């Protein structure tokens, strides 16, 4: 087939305009939040002392961390899916989220006696955390991967992994309202591990679903 | 953004608003640009038909993924990145066939730069992969040069059905390229 013939076919197809990636992604993000919220409402619900907890430092800090990771991953995922867009801003935002979590860990280490570190790190509910964060993240991950199929990432695996971090951070944000463990030490270990599980699932799924 | 890219961005927006002529002009220019990129980056030992295969694969990707272009973004780097990714795949796929005899270098330097009559191998093969209506419609509009309305009349379909079959057919062509790789 001559290239000019193929161009004729594509020009004739111009009447079917494509959905914009940014718009599709924003819609998927909204669906992801709603989906996680529904599962949260049905399965977990907030912890009993949630109102009092809001007055503390550590409980709101969990949302700052998960929110920062979600925002960074959203920015990065969109950039990775868009050919020619620089992922630099997203990568920097990601480092900022890591730094925020690191600062929280350092503050916790300096504010609390060494003997309490181990119980703070182990917490009450690490297994529940490792199970529930991925459960809450399942709908978000599916929605985000479907949206990213409209994208054209240079590395489908990496884009899938970042989508997994985003889904995991959304799941973790809801889980944080249920979880009784507020120490940054707990968050740094178990939340990170739980999100890493979702990111791995995203990478595996992405390497198949996001090829183009 | 240089002048050429401003043109491209303008045509891209016009195409989005349904201007087929502007879109055609854009694709024509992009194919010349892509051919140059593929020849340069593909190295020697890639014959014209193979170059054209990659050009067509990249054009299809640009067409199907044009929703990833952000109007605030220059068109050039967007196109170049898609082309590079497709070229990387294509070279990997053809990896073993690429050799660099010096005669080819000389031949390429002397090769005529005819830009329109170039034909690709794979799309012909791929076109035969398409089934039923998709095959008929893509064939009618590409090889036979009919428009949507004429194709609809000839095949006894509605124009809407022709549009759908065309779009799905082009998507299927792109998928077929990809599966050839594995």
XYZ file of C-alpha atoms in Angstrom:
394
model
C 0.000 0.000 0.000
C 1.305 3.436 -0.837
C 1.647 5.831 2.056
C -0.604 8.331 0.290
C -3.356 5.677 0.190
C -3.037 5.096 3.909
C -3.137 8.848 4.487
C -6.370 9.011 2.495
C -7.907 6.434 4.822
C -6.719 8.254 7.931
C -7.949 11.610 6.649
C -11.367 10.063 6.009
C -11.286 8.851 9.609
C -10.606 12.366 10.931
C -14.350 12.800 11.359
C -14.141 10.458 14.358
C -12.330 12.699 16.820
C -10.353 11.008 19.572
C -11.074 11.496 23.244
C -8.465 13.756 24.785
C -6.126 11.896 27.093
C -6.231 14.614 29.774
C -10.009 14.549 29.920
C -10.221 10.754 29.974
C -7.602 10.616 32.692
C -9.439 13.192 34.837
C -12.653 11.208 34.472
C -10.871 7.987 35.461
C -9.377 9.741 38.471
C -12.838 10.825 39.613
C -14.140 7.273 39.114
C -11.153 5.929 41.029
C -11.929 8.109 44.042
C -15.627 7.283 43.961
C -14.875 3.570 43.597
C -12.451 3.550 46.520
C -14.912 5.588 48.602
C -17.688 3.067 47.975
C -15.555 0.089 48.941
C -14.372 2.017 51.993
C -17.923 2.875 53.052
C -19.166 -0.689 52.613
C -16.189 -2.611 53.912
C -14.278 -0.475 56.418
C -15.671 2.877 57.495
C -13.738 5.439 59.525
C -12.252 4.517 62.884
C -14.432 5.353 65.920
C -12.292 8.212 67.223
C -11.837 9.886 63.863
C -13.029 13.316 65.051
C -10.624 13.421 67.973
C -7.838 12.085 65.785
C -8.214 15.044 63.459
C -6.997 17.247 66.284
C -3.700 15.368 66.558
C -0.608 15.851 64.428
C 0.066 12.319 63.265
C -3.377 11.431 61.909
C -3.674 14.362 59.477
C -0.030 13.847 58.490
C -0.986 10.474 57.005
C -3.313 12.236 54.580
C -0.653 14.781 53.714
C 1.690 11.938 52.765
C -0.803 9.825 50.802
C -2.159 12.975 49.144
C 1.320 14.098 48.125
C 2.071 10.686 46.608
C -1.267 10.640 44.792
C -0.736 14.118 43.324
C 2.819 13.324 42.241
C 1.859 9.988 40.715
C -1.089 11.544 38.869
C 1.162 14.193 37.342
C 3.843 11.657 36.460
C 1.433 9.081 34.989
C -0.121 11.660 32.686
C 3.282 12.907 31.543
C 4.559 9.391 30.913
C 1.524 8.590 28.790
C 1.989 11.686 26.625
C 4.716 11.453 23.975
C 7.181 14.335 24.136
C 6.019 15.577 27.539
C 8.784 15.986 30.083
C 8.360 13.730 33.124
C 10.650 16.010 35.125
C 7.946 17.913 37.000
C 6.252 14.667 37.988
C 9.530 13.110 39.108
C 10.344 16.173 41.228
C 6.895 16.072 42.826
C 7.510 12.424 43.582
C 10.811 13.226 45.302
C 9.034 15.929 47.291
C 6.500 13.347 48.513
C 9.336 11.009 49.522
C 11.041 13.906 51.327
C 7.810 14.724 53.179
C 7.526 11.154 54.400
C 11.230 11.140 55.322
C 10.811 14.352 57.300
C 7.883 12.798 59.163
C 9.992 9.765 60.045
C 12.865 11.937 61.292
C 10.481 14.079 63.359
C 8.992 10.947 64.903
C 12.432 9.548 65.696
C 13.514 12.765 67.392
C 10.221 13.285 69.277
C 9.859 9.790 70.732
C 12.152 7.628 72.934
C 13.988 4.822 71.158
C 12.261 2.145 73.193
C 8.885 3.009 71.601
C 10.124 2.903 68.018
C 9.636 -0.823 67.493
C 6.018 -0.933 68.760
C 5.202 2.210 66.772
C 6.632 0.648 63.641
C 4.917 -2.696 64.069
C 1.612 -1.095 65.100
C -1.602 -3.051 65.622
C -2.730 -3.760 62.141
C 0.022 -4.177 59.614
C -1.516 -7.240 57.976
C -4.892 -5.507 57.728
C -3.091 -2.605 56.076
C -1.307 -4.847 53.582
C -4.610 -6.471 52.636
C -6.973 -3.508 52.669
C -4.899 -0.974 50.770
C -4.704 -3.232 47.699
C -8.416 -4.087 48.058
C -9.321 -0.385 48.136
C -6.996 0.236 45.189
C -8.416 -2.380 42.839
C -11.155 -0.237 41.278
C -8.876 2.815 41.023
C -6.172 0.762 39.299
C -8.627 -0.685 36.791
C -10.099 2.743 35.992
C -6.706 4.372 35.594
C -5.279 1.619 33.387
C -8.309 1.746 31.112
C -7.877 5.503 30.751
C -4.159 5.195 30.120
C -4.848 2.855 27.217
C -5.579 6.060 25.343
C -2.037 7.153 26.076
C 1.191 6.257 24.321
C 3.823 5.636 26.998
C 7.392 4.888 25.939
C 7.493 2.294 28.711
C 4.137 0.608 29.326
C 5.544 -1.145 32.380
C 6.700 2.084 34.031
C 3.445 3.885 33.215
C 1.552 0.935 34.711
C 3.699 1.018 37.845
C 3.074 4.737 38.335
C -0.647 4.186 37.781
C -0.317 1.542 40.509
C 1.318 4.035 42.865
C -1.520 6.460 42.167
C -4.190 3.805 42.746
C -2.344 2.644 45.860
C -2.089 6.192 47.210
C -5.824 6.694 46.663
C -6.540 3.400 48.444
C -4.123 4.330 51.240
C -5.793 7.720 51.688
C -9.089 6.019 52.457
C -7.459 3.296 54.484
C -5.722 5.955 56.615
C -9.125 7.058 57.921
C -9.784 3.529 59.161
C -6.313 2.583 60.386
C -5.561 3.139 64.106
C -1.789 3.327 63.549
C -0.673 6.905 63.015
C 3.073 6.812 63.542
C 5.077 7.942 60.515
C 7.243 4.882 61.198
C 4.234 2.649 60.567
C 3.240 4.633 57.491
C 6.763 4.590 56.064
C 6.994 0.814 56.307
C 3.546 -0.675 55.855
C 1.818 1.893 53.677
C 4.848 1.922 51.426
C 4.844 -1.841 51.207
C 1.103 -1.930 50.497
C 1.429 0.691 47.755
C 4.395 -1.225 46.329
C 2.151 -4.283 45.986
C -0.343 -2.240 43.966
C 2.480 -0.678 41.928
C 3.783 -4.141 41.069
C 0.333 -5.220 39.935
C 0.152 -2.026 37.864
C 3.524 -2.725 36.253
C 2.551 -6.277 35.322
C -0.850 -5.248 33.976
C 0.573 -2.152 32.284
C 3.233 -4.061 30.394
C 0.401 -5.918 28.664
C -2.461 -3.405 28.585
C -0.598 -0.211 27.772
C 1.301 -1.334 24.698
C 0.394 0.558 21.578
C 8.133 26.667 18.101
C 9.224 27.286 14.528
C 7.064 28.153 11.569
C 6.593 24.578 10.444
C 5.421 23.537 13.870
C 3.006 26.436 14.011
C 1.527 25.157 10.755
C 1.314 21.657 12.159
C -0.383 22.861 15.335
C -2.855 24.898 13.302
C -3.679 21.941 11.058
C -3.932 19.657 14.037
C -6.552 21.921 15.632
C -8.370 22.290 12.324
C -8.383 18.510 11.941
C -9.887 18.176 15.366
C -12.677 20.458 14.273
C -13.311 18.052 11.382
C -11.296 19.714 8.597
C -10.245 16.707 6.520
C -8.176 18.728 4.061
C -6.049 20.306 6.784
C -5.539 16.906 8.327
C -4.459 15.413 5.030
C -1.957 18.176 4.533
C -0.622 17.574 8.014
C -0.233 13.820 7.433
C 1.468 14.456 4.075
C 4.015 16.739 5.689
C 4.483 14.435 8.632
C 5.170 11.507 6.335
C 7.998 13.457 4.660
C 9.375 14.386 8.063
C 9.055 10.824 9.369
C 10.717 9.377 6.285
C 13.695 11.618 6.857
C 13.879 10.688 10.551
C 13.564 6.968 9.870
C 16.209 7.057 7.124
C 18.623 8.884 9.345
C 18.058 6.956 12.542
C 17.434 3.619 10.918
C 20.928 3.563 9.518
C 21.861 1.808 6.315
C 20.762 -1.582 5.164
C 17.106 -0.691 5.621
C 15.548 -0.619 2.190
C 12.921 1.835 1.010
C 10.016 -0.524 1.542
C 11.125 -1.123 5.123
C 11.490 2.588 5.721
C 7.980 2.993 4.384
C 6.703 0.270 6.721
C 8.007 2.201 9.695
C 6.671 5.482 8.325
C 3.222 3.947 7.917
C 3.295 2.354 11.341
C 4.276 5.681 12.906
C 1.605 7.549 10.917
C -1.018 5.093 12.135
C 0.141 5.579 15.724
C 0.037 9.360 15.324
C -3.448 9.132 13.895
C -4.824 6.775 16.541
C -3.030 8.497 19.431
C -3.696 12.073 18.413
C -5.755 12.465 21.586
C -2.456 12.448 23.517
C -1.404 15.710 21.892
C -1.886 18.629 24.252
C -2.696 21.845 22.318
C -0.391 23.708 24.709
C 2.451 21.439 23.592
C 4.497 21.825 20.359
C 3.655 19.188 17.736
C 7.267 18.465 16.703
C 8.536 16.748 19.869
C 5.251 14.883 20.165
C 5.557 13.479 16.649
C 9.282 12.810 17.029
C 8.751 10.837 20.235
C 6.074 8.640 18.688
C 8.306 8.100 15.654
C 11.283 7.218 17.815
C 9.300 4.693 19.842
C 7.915 3.037 16.720
C 11.323 3.063 15.078
C 12.895 1.440 18.115
C 10.294 -1.324 17.993
C 10.667 -1.779 14.267
C 14.447 -1.983 14.398
C 14.289 -4.477 17.224
C 11.858 -6.543 15.192
C 14.077 -6.430 12.122
C 17.270 -6.516 14.150
C 18.781 -9.514 12.500
C 18.157 -8.338 8.991
C 20.093 -5.136 9.317
C 23.506 -5.190 7.763
C 25.632 -2.298 6.667
C 27.340 -3.018 3.333
C 29.113 0.002 1.940
C 27.382 -0.311 -1.444
C 24.134 0.458 0.320
C 25.573 3.653 1.703
C 26.503 4.810 -1.769
C 23.223 3.650 -3.208
C 21.286 5.586 -0.599
C 23.203 8.738 -1.270
C 22.271 8.414 -4.914
C 18.723 7.236 -4.291
C 16.020 9.386 -5.827
C 13.933 11.216 -3.264
C 10.585 10.366 -4.731
C 8.133 11.002 -1.953
C 4.771 9.810 -3.124
C 4.944 6.547 -5.002
C 6.645 4.734 -2.147
C 5.032 1.535 -1.124
C 5.344 -0.567 1.992
C 5.411 -4.336 2.208
C 3.683 -4.926 5.449
C 0.494 -2.947 5.050
C -0.468 -5.052 2.048
C -0.002 -8.154 4.103
C -1.732 -6.525 7.060
C -4.652 -5.362 4.975
C -5.337 -9.013 4.209
C -5.510 -9.650 7.953
C -8.563 -7.391 8.234
C -11.842 -9.204 8.041
C -15.171 -8.586 6.378
C -16.479 -5.041 6.313
C -13.349 -3.547 7.846
C -11.295 -4.991 5.011
C -13.717 -3.821 2.335
C -14.007 -0.323 3.746
C -10.293 0.276 4.367
C -9.483 -1.112 0.952
C -12.084 1.007 -0.768
C -10.965 4.235 0.864
C -7.221 3.658 0.719
C -6.345 1.620 -2.363
C -9.375 2.529 -4.436
C -9.478 6.158 -3.342
C -13.233 6.278 -2.749
C -14.688 8.621 -0.133
C -17.013 7.692 2.690
C -20.189 8.317 0.753
C -19.101 6.412 -2.366
C -17.937 3.535 -0.194
C -21.257 3.468 1.627
C -23.174 3.319 -1.657
C -20.908 0.695 -3.163
C -21.015 -1.594 -0.138
C -24.655 -0.957 0.705
C -23.822 0.414 4.149
C -24.799 3.581 5.973
C -22.161 6.315 6.154
C -22.071 5.912 9.921
C -21.339 2.203 9.586
C -18.569 2.984 7.087
C -17.004 5.439 9.532
C -17.097 2.907 12.338
C -15.644 0.134 10.157
C -12.924 2.485 8.925
C -11.909 3.524 12.407
C -11.918 -0.038 13.701
C -10.031 -1.192 10.627
C -7.258 1.346 11.176
C -7.038 0.348 14.840
C -6.849 -3.293 13.801
C -4.048 -2.466 11.350
C -2.082 -0.883 14.162
C -2.644 -3.901 16.402
C -1.579 -6.175 13.549
C 1.694 -4.277 13.193
C 2.284 -4.750 16.891
C 1.513 -8.453 16.888
C 3.878 -8.995 13.966
C 6.563 -7.962 16.357
C 6.065 -10.812 18.760
